[in-house]
Amino acid sequence: MPKLREHTFDAGAVQINYAEGDGPGPPLVLLHGLAARWQVFGPLIPYLSLDWHLYALDLRGHGQSGRAPGHYRIRDFAGDVTSFVRRQLDRPAVLYGHSLGGWAALCVAAEQPQAVRAVVVGDSAIYPESVEPEQGISYLADMPLALRSLAKSLTQMDPAVMEMYRAG
């Protein structure tokens, strides 16, 4: 995997950890799903680095980013990403969001269309009110491989993130 450099960004309420690659192309911001961290994109990074200047964020309460108990709503995650794309990037970015990251990406694009070139959403419930919180995470119990791959991420996640998710 190409070497990415980790940095922190002051989003105001929290410090956001992110990794940056040196790809030759336009900015591509990778946003992980619930209970993950930027490293979940590891298998894609070698390929994406060929054409994109990569930024992979740890959302608040995840990975090495700051904790903010009580502030893990979509608007909180989206606010951090909005701050990042507006203050750290010099041109509009493509946002790729998986699950929770997809919700955040859509919010950023809706609120800051001039900062977003395109949005790619993977495996997100576009209408989250139709998803029961327990059902949204129940697949983990039946997938030992998923649990093993998320073990490090889960140890770095603020438990308050999951509490807010389960509360709807």
XYZ file of C-alpha atoms in Angstrom:
168
model
C 0.000 0.000 0.000
C 1.348 3.467 -0.805
C 2.440 5.332 2.283
C -0.091 7.852 3.520
C 0.911 10.554 5.978
C -1.323 11.125 8.990
C -2.209 14.638 10.126
C -4.715 16.306 12.387
C -7.130 19.067 11.502
C -8.845 21.376 13.990
C -12.536 21.238 13.079
C -13.449 23.492 15.994
C -15.200 21.134 18.378
C -12.745 18.251 17.787
C -9.422 17.365 16.227
C -9.906 15.232 13.113
C -7.273 12.661 12.238
C -6.753 12.051 8.537
C -4.346 10.389 6.153
C -3.144 12.022 2.963
C -1.658 10.455 -0.146
C 0.399 12.110 -2.871
C -1.595 11.006 -5.904
C -1.402 13.198 -9.002
C -5.080 13.933 -9.495
C -7.883 15.902 -7.938
C -8.846 15.457 -4.273
C -10.826 12.385 -3.250
C -12.056 12.363 0.353
C -12.820 8.922 1.819
C -15.366 8.749 4.651
C -15.764 5.467 6.528
C -18.850 3.916 8.065
C -19.987 3.474 11.652
C -17.415 1.849 13.953
C -14.642 1.974 11.324
C -11.623 4.225 10.701
C -9.719 5.436 7.664
C -7.671 2.220 7.403
C -10.790 0.349 6.227
C -9.980 1.762 2.775
C -6.562 0.032 2.750
C -7.396 -2.399 -0.079
C -8.546 0.481 -2.329
C -5.733 2.930 -1.613
C -3.116 1.471 -4.006
C -5.520 1.765 -6.921
C -7.060 5.098 -6.006
C -3.612 6.626 -5.428
C -2.827 6.238 -9.121
C -5.379 8.873 -10.139
C -6.383 10.798 -7.013
C -4.883 12.919 -4.273
C -6.357 10.991 -1.336
C -7.641 12.205 1.987
C -9.048 9.549 4.326
C -10.650 10.910 7.497
C -11.357 9.347 10.865
C -14.785 10.740 11.704
C -15.216 12.228 15.179
C -15.381 9.565 17.875
C -13.631 7.064 15.576
C -9.998 6.057 15.111
C -7.568 8.717 16.284
C -10.001 11.635 15.971
C -11.266 13.526 18.988
C -14.217 12.510 21.126
C -17.357 14.605 21.531
C -19.914 12.674 23.640
C -23.433 13.831 22.871
C -22.356 15.234 19.497
C -22.500 12.268 17.137
C -25.385 13.219 14.900
C -25.128 13.329 11.134
C -24.911 17.129 11.204
C -21.902 16.863 13.562
C -20.016 14.483 11.273
C -20.986 16.538 8.204
C -19.883 19.754 9.896
C -16.396 18.356 10.435
C -16.151 17.223 6.818
C -17.453 20.582 5.604
C -14.766 22.365 7.621
C -12.158 20.033 6.198
C -13.055 20.480 2.520
C -13.478 24.251 2.862
C -10.290 24.924 4.820
C -7.867 22.165 3.803
C -8.532 21.724 0.089
C -7.817 24.230 -2.661
C -10.432 22.941 -5.099
C -13.711 20.986 -5.082
C -13.382 17.363 -3.999
C -15.050 14.103 -4.827
C -16.483 12.620 -1.632
C -16.794 8.857 -1.263
C -18.796 7.824 1.779
C -19.496 4.341 3.006
C -22.629 3.931 5.158
C -22.410 6.666 7.835
C -19.798 8.398 5.672
C -22.284 8.405 2.790
C -24.853 10.252 4.892
C -22.225 12.812 5.851
C -21.082 13.200 2.225
C -24.634 13.874 1.050
C -25.103 16.521 3.753
C -21.843 18.241 2.849
C -22.772 18.316 -0.843
C -26.211 19.728 -0.033
C -24.818 22.481 2.185
C -21.590 23.287 0.326
C -22.133 22.398 -3.355
C -19.309 24.694 -4.455
C -16.826 22.598 -2.417
C -17.964 19.241 -3.815
C -17.291 18.033 -7.355
C -19.180 14.740 -6.957
C -20.482 12.316 -4.331
C -20.248 8.549 -4.389
C -22.318 6.760 -1.750
C -21.762 3.117 -0.912
C -23.985 0.940 1.236
C -25.903 3.763 2.915
C -29.547 3.766 3.875
C -30.608 6.978 2.165
C -33.730 7.069 4.330
C -32.232 6.136 7.729
C -35.527 6.553 9.585
C -36.661 3.323 7.886
C -33.780 1.324 9.408
C -34.086 -0.065 12.917
C -30.829 0.722 14.764
C -30.419 -2.870 15.986
C -30.934 -4.188 12.464
C -28.369 -1.748 11.111
C -25.566 -3.340 13.136
C -26.871 -6.909 13.598
C -24.923 -8.201 10.579
C -21.719 -7.948 12.635
C -22.830 -10.747 14.958
C -22.974 -13.212 12.071
C -19.711 -12.253 10.436
C -16.602 -13.372 12.324
C -14.358 -11.969 9.568
C -16.016 -8.558 9.845
C -15.572 -8.631 13.610
C -11.884 -9.469 13.294
C -11.312 -6.709 10.749
C -13.152 -4.178 12.898
C -11.535 -5.162 16.198
C -8.904 -2.406 16.093
C -11.478 0.150 14.949
C -13.843 -0.766 17.755
C -11.120 -0.361 20.383
C -10.520 3.174 19.104
C -14.176 4.220 18.897
C -15.841 6.334 21.549
C -18.682 4.137 22.927
C -20.904 7.218 22.945
C -21.004 7.043 19.109
C -22.838 3.723 19.269
C -25.099 4.946 22.063
C -26.257 7.875 19.908
C -26.716 5.571 16.896
C -28.836 3.131 18.888
C -30.912 6.004 20.255
C -31.822 6.908 16.669
